[in-house]
Amino acid sequence: MSLESSSLSLPASPTINQTHDYAGRTWQWDGRRWKQVVPAWAANLADPPGLVRLAFGSINNATTADFSLVGFRDIYRGFLWHLTNWVPVTNGAVFSAHFSQDGITYDAAAGTYRYTHNSTTSAGTSTIANAASTVLSIAQGPGGVGNLINQGVAAFVELWGAKTTPRILVTSYSIDGQATPEGAAVSLGGGQRVAAAQCFGVQFGFTGGTISGDYAFYGYT
Amino acid sequence: MSLESSSFSLPPSPTIGQTYEYGGRTWQWDGRLWKQIAPAWLLTDPAGLVRLAYGSVNNVATLDFVLTSWTSKYRNFSFKLSGLVPVTDAVGFQCRFSTDGGATYNAGATDYDYAAQGTIDTAVAASLGSGGAALLAIASTATVGNGTGEGISASIELWKPTSAVLWNRITYLSYFISSAATPAGTAIGGGGAREAAQDTDAIRFMFSSGNISVGDYALYGWL
């Protein structure tokens, strides 16, 4: 996470390494922008928190939910998202992720990602996989993800190796979009880019339509 | 971090050690500056997850975690292994437990059981399991690739290793790129146990053959 100095009431002429408190966080000027740093009290603790909440909130009818890791990547070695009750506007869409190489734009070209996960329903367990996809699938029951208010998906997503070999590990549960909906649990899943590249951001969304739901974003120290 | 006393409406004549709440933070006067300290809530409501160790490995035979100084304080442990690449191609990934602080690790022929499900990005399901083995498998033998960008990443939980009643156990979720001619992404979720109730105080991760070339790790304790 970073802040452009023009967007907020920040010190006008900061010196390199100068710190500033804003939005409950501590920011440090690196000569070009304000980057978030570990607060002194956390750095000095004998038992530092292993998991720090970085952001939380709700999204309402947004096309995607984008999480830039710029700034965070240098502080946290892994990331965790709790995505609660994400409901698509379009019935039957696939819940998925994209990675970014700059924290701004997200890669969605054909053949960019590979993923695999199981999906267990009342009909049994099936494998959902793709070795050359435009998305990193996180949840898709037999009928995608249902769009009624009590349907949607809840997911637990971890990202490790953002600066080396970015990979996500996933568990999720969704109510699918069939005429007779049923629950679909992903008990194990994972994915990554086909071609090696560092990860500077993660974008969550459905393959069709907008989304609404709650999120919490954590960093592993 | 510190605050000059003139920059805010701070107590005019603080005593050394006096604290003050400002900006959602707790500050303490050290005789010259107001310095930020850990907030009171963190002391009374400590973080539930504490980082205990982290680092990288480079061409080592095993990755050992000695837990002796932590098992009395933390009830469970999480191991986050990122991008562990084997030196040898087509190997399994596994672990063993210790009861003597890592001096030796249990490796009897039927010391462990394990069960896991896997899926491959070529749309193939897989499973692995054993009711009695000399190791606790996390990825099957002859599966993990050693090419650049291959190797394994895993999130592993060790549950209450001091239990004198339950067989000590782990659960895990892992993802790796296989050693197949056309490498495939593989996700495996499962668990396993040491078939004895024992005070486990160290755990060893390793490939079934050869060294760990590179990789990162972090160890967390659950209060």
Coordinates of C-alpha atoms in Angstrom, one line a residue:
Chain A
M1 CA 0.0 0.0 0.0
S2 CA 1.3 3.5 -0.8
L3 CA 0.0 7.0 -0.7
E4 CA 0.7 9.7 -3.3
S5 CA 1.6 12.9 -1.5
S6 CA -0.9 14.9 -3.5
S7 CA -4.0 13.0 -2.5
L8 CA -4.0 13.8 1.2
S9 CA -2.9 16.4 3.7
L10 CA 0.6 15.1 4.1
P11 CA 3.8 17.0 4.9
A12 CA 4.5 19.2 2.0
S13 CA 8.3 18.7 1.7
P14 CA 9.1 15.4 3.4
T15 CA 12.6 14.2 3.8
I16 CA 13.6 10.7 2.9
N17 CA 12.6 8.3 5.7
Q18 CA 10.4 10.9 7.4
T19 CA 7.3 9.2 9.0
H20 CA 3.7 10.4 9.2
D21 CA 0.7 8.9 10.9
Y22 CA -2.5 8.8 8.8
A23 CA -5.6 6.5 8.8
G24 CA -4.4 4.6 11.8
R25 CA -1.2 3.6 10.0
T26 CA 2.4 4.8 10.0
W27 CA 3.8 5.9 6.6
Q28 CA 7.4 6.7 5.5
W29 CA 8.5 8.9 2.6
D30 CA 10.9 7.0 0.3
G31 CA 11.7 9.9 -1.9
R32 CA 8.8 9.2 -4.3
R33 CA 5.8 8.2 -2.2
W34 CA 4.6 7.4 1.3
K35 CA 4.9 3.7 2.1
Q36 CA 3.4 1.9 5.0
V37 CA 5.9 0.7 7.7
V38 CA 5.6 -1.5 10.7
P39 CA 4.8 0.7 13.7
A40 CA 7.6 1.0 16.3
W41 CA 5.6 -0.7 19.0
A42 CA 5.1 -3.7 16.8
A43 CA 8.7 -3.9 15.7
N44 CA 9.8 -3.8 19.3
L45 CA 7.5 -6.4 20.7
A46 CA 9.1 -9.6 22.0
D47 CA 6.2 -11.6 20.5
P48 CA 5.2 -9.7 17.4
P49 CA 1.7 -10.3 16.1
G50 CA 1.8 -13.0 13.5
L51 CA -1.2 -11.7 11.7
V52 CA -2.1 -8.1 11.2
R53 CA -5.3 -6.7 9.8
L54 CA -4.5 -4.4 6.8
A55 CA -8.0 -3.6 5.6
F56 CA -11.6 -4.5 5.9
G57 CA -15.0 -3.4 4.6
S58 CA -17.8 -4.1 2.3
I59 CA -18.1 -3.8 -1.4
N60 CA -21.4 -3.0 -3.1
N61 CA -22.1 -3.7 -6.7
A62 CA -18.4 -3.3 -7.7
T63 CA -16.9 -4.9 -10.8
T64 CA -13.9 -6.2 -8.9
A65 CA -12.2 -5.9 -5.5
D66 CA -8.6 -5.0 -6.0
F67 CA -5.9 -5.3 -3.4
S68 CA -2.6 -3.7 -4.2
L69 CA 0.3 -5.2 -2.4
V70 CA 2.7 -2.4 -3.2
G71 CA 4.3 -1.3 0.1
F72 CA 2.9 -4.4 1.9
R73 CA 5.2 -6.8 0.1
D74 CA 8.2 -5.5 1.8
I75 CA 6.6 -5.9 5.3
Y76 CA 4.5 -9.0 5.2
R77 CA 5.7 -12.4 4.0
G78 CA 2.2 -13.8 3.3
F79 CA -1.4 -12.5 2.9
L80 CA -4.8 -13.8 3.9
W81 CA -8.3 -12.8 2.8
H82 CA -11.5 -13.7 4.5
L83 CA -14.2 -13.1 1.8
T84 CA -17.7 -13.3 3.3
N85 CA -20.9 -13.7 1.4
W86 CA -19.8 -12.5 -1.9
V87 CA -22.8 -12.6 -4.2
P88 CA -22.6 -12.1 -7.9
V89 CA -25.1 -10.0 -9.8
T90 CA -25.0 -12.5 -12.6
N91 CA -26.2 -16.0 -11.7
G92 CA -23.8 -18.9 -12.4
A93 CA -20.6 -16.9 -12.6
V94 CA -17.2 -18.3 -11.5
F95 CA -15.5 -16.7 -8.6
S96 CA -11.9 -16.0 -9.5
A97 CA -8.7 -14.0 -9.0
H98 CA -6.2 -12.2 -11.2
F99 CA -2.6 -11.2 -10.3
S100 CA -0.9 -7.8 -11.1
Q101 CA 2.7 -7.1 -12.0
D102 CA 2.4 -3.4 -11.1
G103 CA -0.4 -3.1 -8.5
I104 CA -2.5 -1.2 -11.0
T105 CA -3.3 -3.5 -14.0
Y106 CA -4.3 -7.1 -13.7
D107 CA -3.3 -9.9 -16.1
A108 CA -6.1 -11.6 -17.9
A109 CA -4.7 -12.9 -21.1
A110 CA -5.5 -16.3 -22.4
G111 CA -3.2 -19.0 -20.9
T112 CA -2.0 -16.8 -18.0
Y113 CA -3.0 -19.0 -15.0
R114 CA -3.2 -22.6 -13.9
Y115 CA -5.3 -23.9 -11.1
T116 CA -6.8 -27.0 -9.6
H117 CA -9.3 -27.6 -6.9
N118 CA -11.9 -30.2 -5.9
S119 CA -15.6 -29.4 -5.6
T120 CA -17.7 -31.5 -3.3
T121 CA -21.5 -31.5 -3.6
S122 CA -24.3 -33.9 -2.8
A123 CA -23.4 -35.6 -6.1
G124 CA -19.8 -36.3 -5.0
T125 CA -16.4 -34.8 -5.5
S126 CA -15.2 -33.5 -8.9
T127 CA -12.0 -32.0 -10.0
I128 CA -12.1 -28.5 -11.5
A129 CA -8.9 -27.6 -13.2
N130 CA -7.3 -25.6 -16.0
A131 CA -3.6 -25.5 -17.0
A132 CA -4.0 -22.4 -19.2
S133 CA -6.8 -20.1 -18.1
T134 CA -7.6 -16.4 -18.1
V135 CA -8.5 -16.6 -14.4
L136 CA -7.5 -18.3 -11.2
S137 CA -10.7 -20.0 -10.2
I138 CA -11.6 -20.0 -6.5
A139 CA -15.1 -21.3 -6.4
Q140 CA -17.5 -22.8 -9.0
G141 CA -20.1 -25.3 -8.2
P142 CA -21.8 -27.4 -10.9
G143 CA -23.9 -24.3 -11.7
G144 CA -21.3 -21.6 -11.0
V145 CA -22.1 -19.3 -8.0
G146 CA -25.7 -18.5 -7.2
N147 CA -26.8 -14.8 -7.2
L148 CA -29.7 -14.9 -4.7
I149 CA -29.2 -13.0 -1.5
N150 CA -28.7 -16.1 0.5
Q151 CA -26.4 -17.7 -2.0
G152 CA -22.9 -16.5 -3.1
V153 CA -19.6 -17.7 -1.8
A154 CA -17.4 -17.5 1.3
A155 CA -13.7 -18.1 0.8
F156 CA -10.4 -18.3 2.7
V157 CA -7.5 -17.4 0.4
E158 CA -3.8 -17.3 1.2
L159 CA -1.1 -15.8 -1.0
W160 CA 2.5 -16.9 -0.4
G161 CA 5.7 -16.0 -2.2
A162 CA 4.6 -12.7 -3.7
K163 CA 8.2 -11.7 -4.4
T164 CA 9.4 -15.1 -5.6
T165 CA 6.8 -17.8 -6.7
P166 CA 3.3 -16.3 -6.0
R167 CA 0.8 -19.0 -5.3
I168 CA -2.7 -19.0 -3.7
L169 CA -4.1 -21.7 -1.4
V170 CA -7.9 -21.8 -1.2
T171 CA -10.8 -23.2 0.7
S172 CA -14.3 -22.0 0.0
Y173 CA -18.0 -22.8 0.2
S174 CA -20.6 -21.6 -2.2
I175 CA -24.3 -22.1 -3.1
D176 CA -24.4 -22.7 -6.8
G177 CA -26.7 -21.3 -9.4
Q178 CA -28.6 -24.3 -10.6
A179 CA -32.4 -24.3 -10.7
T180 CA -32.2 -26.5 -7.6
P181 CA -29.2 -24.9 -5.8
E182 CA -26.8 -27.0 -3.8
G183 CA -23.8 -26.3 -1.7
A184 CA -20.3 -26.7 -3.2
A185 CA -17.3 -26.9 -0.9
V186 CA -13.7 -26.5 -2.1
S187 CA -11.7 -28.3 0.5
L188 CA -8.4 -27.9 -1.3
G189 CA -7.3 -25.7 -4.1
G190 CA -4.4 -23.8 -5.4
G191 CA -3.1 -21.9 -8.4
Q192 CA -0.5 -19.6 -9.9
R193 CA 0.6 -17.9 -13.0
V194 CA 1.9 -20.2 -15.8
A195 CA 4.9 -17.9 -16.4
A196 CA 6.9 -16.7 -13.5
A197 CA 6.3 -13.2 -12.3
Q198 CA 6.2 -11.4 -9.0
C199 CA 2.8 -10.4 -7.6
F200 CA 2.1 -6.8 -6.8
G201 CA -1.7 -7.1 -6.4
V202 CA -4.6 -9.5 -6.3
Q203 CA -8.0 -8.8 -7.9
F204 CA -11.1 -10.8 -6.9
G205 CA -14.2 -10.9 -9.0
F206 CA -16.8 -13.0 -10.8
T207 CA -16.4 -13.9 -14.5
G208 CA -19.7 -12.1 -15.2
G209 CA -21.4 -9.2 -13.5
T210 CA -20.6 -7.2 -10.4
I211 CA -20.2 -8.3 -6.8
S212 CA -21.3 -7.4 -3.3
G213 CA -19.9 -8.7 0.0
D214 CA -17.6 -8.2 2.9
Y215 CA -13.9 -8.6 3.2
A216 CA -11.0 -8.6 5.6
F217 CA -7.4 -8.5 4.4
Y218 CA -4.5 -9.6 6.7
G219 CA -0.8 -9.8 6.5
Y220 CA 1.4 -12.5 8.0
T221 CA 4.4 -10.8 9.7
Chain B
M1 CA 8.5 7.0 16.5
S2 CA 8.4 10.0 18.7
L3 CA 6.4 13.2 19.1
E4 CA 7.8 16.6 20.0
S5 CA 5.7 17.9 22.9
S6 CA 5.2 21.2 21.2
S7 CA 3.4 19.7 18.2
F8 CA 0.2 18.6 19.9
S9 CA -1.9 19.4 22.9
L10 CA 0.0 17.1 25.2
P11 CA 0.3 17.1 29.0
P12 CA 2.4 20.2 29.7
S13 CA 4.6 18.7 32.5
P14 CA 4.7 15.0 32.0
T15 CA 6.6 12.7 34.3
I16 CA 8.8 10.0 33.0
G17 CA 6.8 7.0 32.1
Q18 CA 3.5 8.9 31.9
T19 CA 1.3 7.7 29.0
Y20 CA -1.0 9.6 26.8
E21 CA -3.6 8.5 24.1
Y22 CA -3.5 10.4 20.8
G23 CA -4.3 9.6 17.3
G24 CA -5.5 6.1 18.2
R25 CA -2.0 5.3 19.6
T26 CA -0.5 5.2 23.0
W27 CA 2.5 7.5 23.7
Q28 CA 4.9 7.5 26.7
W29 CA 7.1 10.3 27.9
D30 CA 10.8 9.3 28.3
G31 CA 12.0 12.6 29.7
R32 CA 12.6 14.2 26.3
L33 CA 10.1 12.8 23.8
W34 CA 6.7 11.1 23.6
K35 CA 7.4 7.7 22.1
Q36 CA 4.9 5.3 20.8
I37 CA 4.4 2.1 22.8
A38 CA 2.3 -1.0 22.5
P39 CA -1.3 -0.2 23.2
A40 CA -2.8 -1.4 26.5
W41 CA -5.3 -3.6 24.6
L42 CA -2.4 -5.6 23.1
L43 CA -1.1 -6.4 26.5
T44 CA -4.5 -7.4 27.9
D45 CA -5.8 -9.0 24.7
P46 CA -2.7 -10.3 23.1
A47 CA -2.5 -11.2 19.5
G48 CA -3.9 -14.7 18.9
L49 CA -1.2 -15.6 16.4
V50 CA 2.5 -14.9 17.1
R51 CA 5.4 -15.1 14.7
L52 CA 8.1 -17.3 16.2
A53 CA 10.6 -17.7 13.4
Y54 CA 11.1 -17.1 9.8
G55 CA 13.9 -17.3 7.2
S56 CA 15.2 -19.0 4.1
V57 CA 16.9 -22.3 3.4
N58 CA 19.6 -22.9 0.8
N59 CA 20.7 -26.4 -0.1
V60 CA 20.0 -28.1 3.2
A61 CA 18.9 -31.8 3.8
T62 CA 16.1 -31.0 6.2
L63 CA 14.1 -28.1 7.6
D64 CA 13.9 -28.6 11.3
F65 CA 11.7 -26.7 13.8
V66 CA 12.6 -27.3 17.5
L67 CA 9.6 -26.3 19.6
T68 CA 10.9 -27.0 23.1
S69 CA 10.8 -23.4 24.2
W70 CA 7.3 -22.8 22.8
T71 CA 5.2 -25.9 23.5
S72 CA 4.3 -24.7 27.0
K73 CA 3.1 -21.3 25.7
Y74 CA 1.4 -22.0 22.4
R75 CA -1.3 -24.6 21.9
N76 CA -1.0 -25.1 18.1
F77 CA 1.6 -24.2 15.5
S78 CA 1.4 -23.0 11.8
F79 CA 4.1 -23.6 9.4
K80 CA 4.0 -21.6 6.2
L81 CA 6.4 -23.0 3.6
S82 CA 6.8 -21.0 0.4
G83 CA 8.5 -22.2 -2.8
L84 CA 10.6 -25.1 -1.4
V85 CA 12.3 -26.5 -4.4
P86 CA 14.1 -29.9 -4.3
V87 CA 17.6 -30.5 -5.7
T88 CA 16.4 -33.8 -7.0
D89 CA 13.6 -34.0 -9.5
A90 CA 10.5 -36.2 -8.9
V91 CA 10.5 -36.5 -5.1
G92 CA 7.9 -36.6 -2.3
F93 CA 7.6 -34.0 0.5
Q94 CA 7.2 -35.3 4.0
C95 CA 7.7 -34.8 7.7
R96 CA 8.7 -36.6 10.9
F97 CA 8.2 -35.8 14.6
S98 CA 10.7 -35.8 17.5
T99 CA 10.3 -36.2 21.3
D100 CA 13.9 -35.2 22.2
G101 CA 14.1 -31.6 20.9
G102 CA 15.2 -32.7 17.4
A103 CA 18.1 -34.9 18.5
T104 CA 16.3 -37.8 16.8
Y105 CA 13.1 -38.1 14.7
N106 CA 10.6 -41.0 14.8
A107 CA 11.2 -43.1 11.8
G108 CA 9.9 -46.6 12.7
A109 CA 8.3 -48.6 9.9
T110 CA 4.7 -48.0 11.1
D111 CA 5.1 -44.8 13.1
Y112 CA 2.8 -42.6 11.0
D113 CA -0.6 -42.7 9.3
Y114 CA -1.8 -40.1 6.8
A115 CA -4.6 -39.5 4.3
A116 CA -5.0 -36.8 1.6
Q117 CA -6.9 -35.9 -1.5
G118 CA -5.3 -34.2 -4.5
T119 CA -6.3 -32.6 -7.7
I120 CA -4.2 -31.9 -10.7
D121 CA -4.7 -29.1 -13.2
T122 CA -5.1 -31.6 -16.0
A123 CA -8.4 -32.4 -14.3
V124 CA -7.2 -35.6 -12.6
A125 CA -8.0 -36.5 -9.1
A126 CA -5.5 -38.3 -6.8
S127 CA -5.2 -39.6 -3.3
L128 CA -2.5 -40.8 -1.0
G129 CA -2.7 -42.6 2.3
S130 CA -1.1 -45.1 4.6
G131 CA -2.1 -46.8 7.8
G132 CA 1.5 -47.4 8.8
A133 CA 4.6 -45.6 7.4
A134 CA 8.0 -44.4 8.4
L135 CA 7.1 -40.9 7.4
L136 CA 4.1 -38.6 7.1
A137 CA 3.7 -37.8 3.5
I138 CA 2.5 -34.3 2.3
A139 CA 3.2 -34.9 -1.3
S140 CA 3.6 -38.4 -2.9
T141 CA 6.9 -39.8 -3.8
A142 CA 8.0 -39.0 -7.4
T143 CA 5.8 -35.9 -7.8
V144 CA 7.4 -32.6 -6.9
G145 CA 9.4 -31.0 -9.7
N146 CA 12.8 -29.3 -9.2
G147 CA 12.7 -26.9 -12.2
T148 CA 12.8 -23.2 -11.8
G149 CA 9.4 -22.1 -10.6
E150 CA 8.4 -25.6 -9.5
G151 CA 8.7 -26.9 -6.0
I152 CA 6.0 -26.9 -3.2
S153 CA 4.2 -24.3 -1.1
A154 CA 2.3 -25.5 1.9
S155 CA 0.3 -24.3 4.9
I156 CA 0.6 -26.8 7.7
E157 CA -1.0 -26.9 11.2
L158 CA 0.4 -28.9 14.1
W159 CA -2.3 -29.4 16.6
K160 CA -1.6 -29.6 20.4
P161 CA 1.7 -31.5 20.1
T162 CA 2.0 -32.0 23.8
S163 CA -1.2 -34.1 24.1
A164 CA -0.7 -37.2 26.1
V165 CA -4.0 -38.6 24.9
L166 CA -4.4 -37.9 21.2
W167 CA -2.0 -39.1 18.6
N168 CA -0.1 -35.9 17.6
R169 CA -1.3 -34.7 14.2
I170 CA -1.0 -32.2 11.4
T171 CA -3.5 -31.0 8.8
Y172 CA -2.3 -29.3 5.6
L173 CA -3.1 -27.7 2.3
S174 CA -0.3 -27.6 -0.3
Y175 CA 0.2 -26.7 -3.9
F176 CA 3.1 -27.7 -6.1
I177 CA 4.3 -28.0 -9.7
S178 CA 4.9 -31.6 -10.6
S179 CA 7.8 -33.3 -12.2
A180 CA 5.8 -34.7 -15.1
A181 CA 7.1 -34.2 -18.6
T182 CA 4.5 -31.5 -18.9
P183 CA 4.6 -30.1 -15.4
A184 CA 1.2 -29.8 -13.8
G185 CA -0.1 -27.8 -10.8
T186 CA -1.3 -30.1 -8.0
A187 CA -3.2 -29.2 -4.9
I188 CA -3.2 -31.6 -2.0
G189 CA -5.2 -31.3 1.3
G190 CA -4.9 -33.8 4.1
G191 CA -3.6 -34.8 7.5
G192 CA -1.6 -37.3 9.4
A193 CA -0.6 -38.4 12.8
R194 CA 2.2 -40.0 14.8
E195 CA 0.6 -43.2 16.0
A196 CA 1.5 -42.6 19.6
A197 CA 0.4 -40.1 22.2
Q198 CA 3.7 -38.3 22.9
D199 CA 5.1 -34.9 23.7
T200 CA 6.2 -33.9 20.3
D201 CA 8.7 -31.0 20.6
A202 CA 10.3 -30.8 17.1
I203 CA 9.2 -31.4 13.5
R204 CA 11.3 -32.1 10.5
F205 CA 10.3 -31.3 6.8
M206 CA 12.3 -32.9 4.0
F207 CA 12.0 -34.3 0.5
S208 CA 12.1 -38.0 0.0
S209 CA 15.5 -37.7 -1.7
G210 CA 18.1 -35.0 -1.9
N211 CA 18.4 -31.6 -0.4
I212 CA 16.1 -28.6 -0.3
S213 CA 17.6 -26.2 -2.8
V214 CA 15.8 -23.0 -1.9
G215 CA 12.7 -21.9 -0.1
D216 CA 11.2 -19.6 2.6
Y217 CA 9.5 -20.4 5.8
A218 CA 7.7 -18.8 8.7
L219 CA 6.6 -20.4 12.0
Y220 CA 3.6 -19.0 14.0
G221 CA 2.3 -20.0 17.4
W222 CA -1.4 -19.9 18.4
L223 CA -2.0 -18.6 21.9

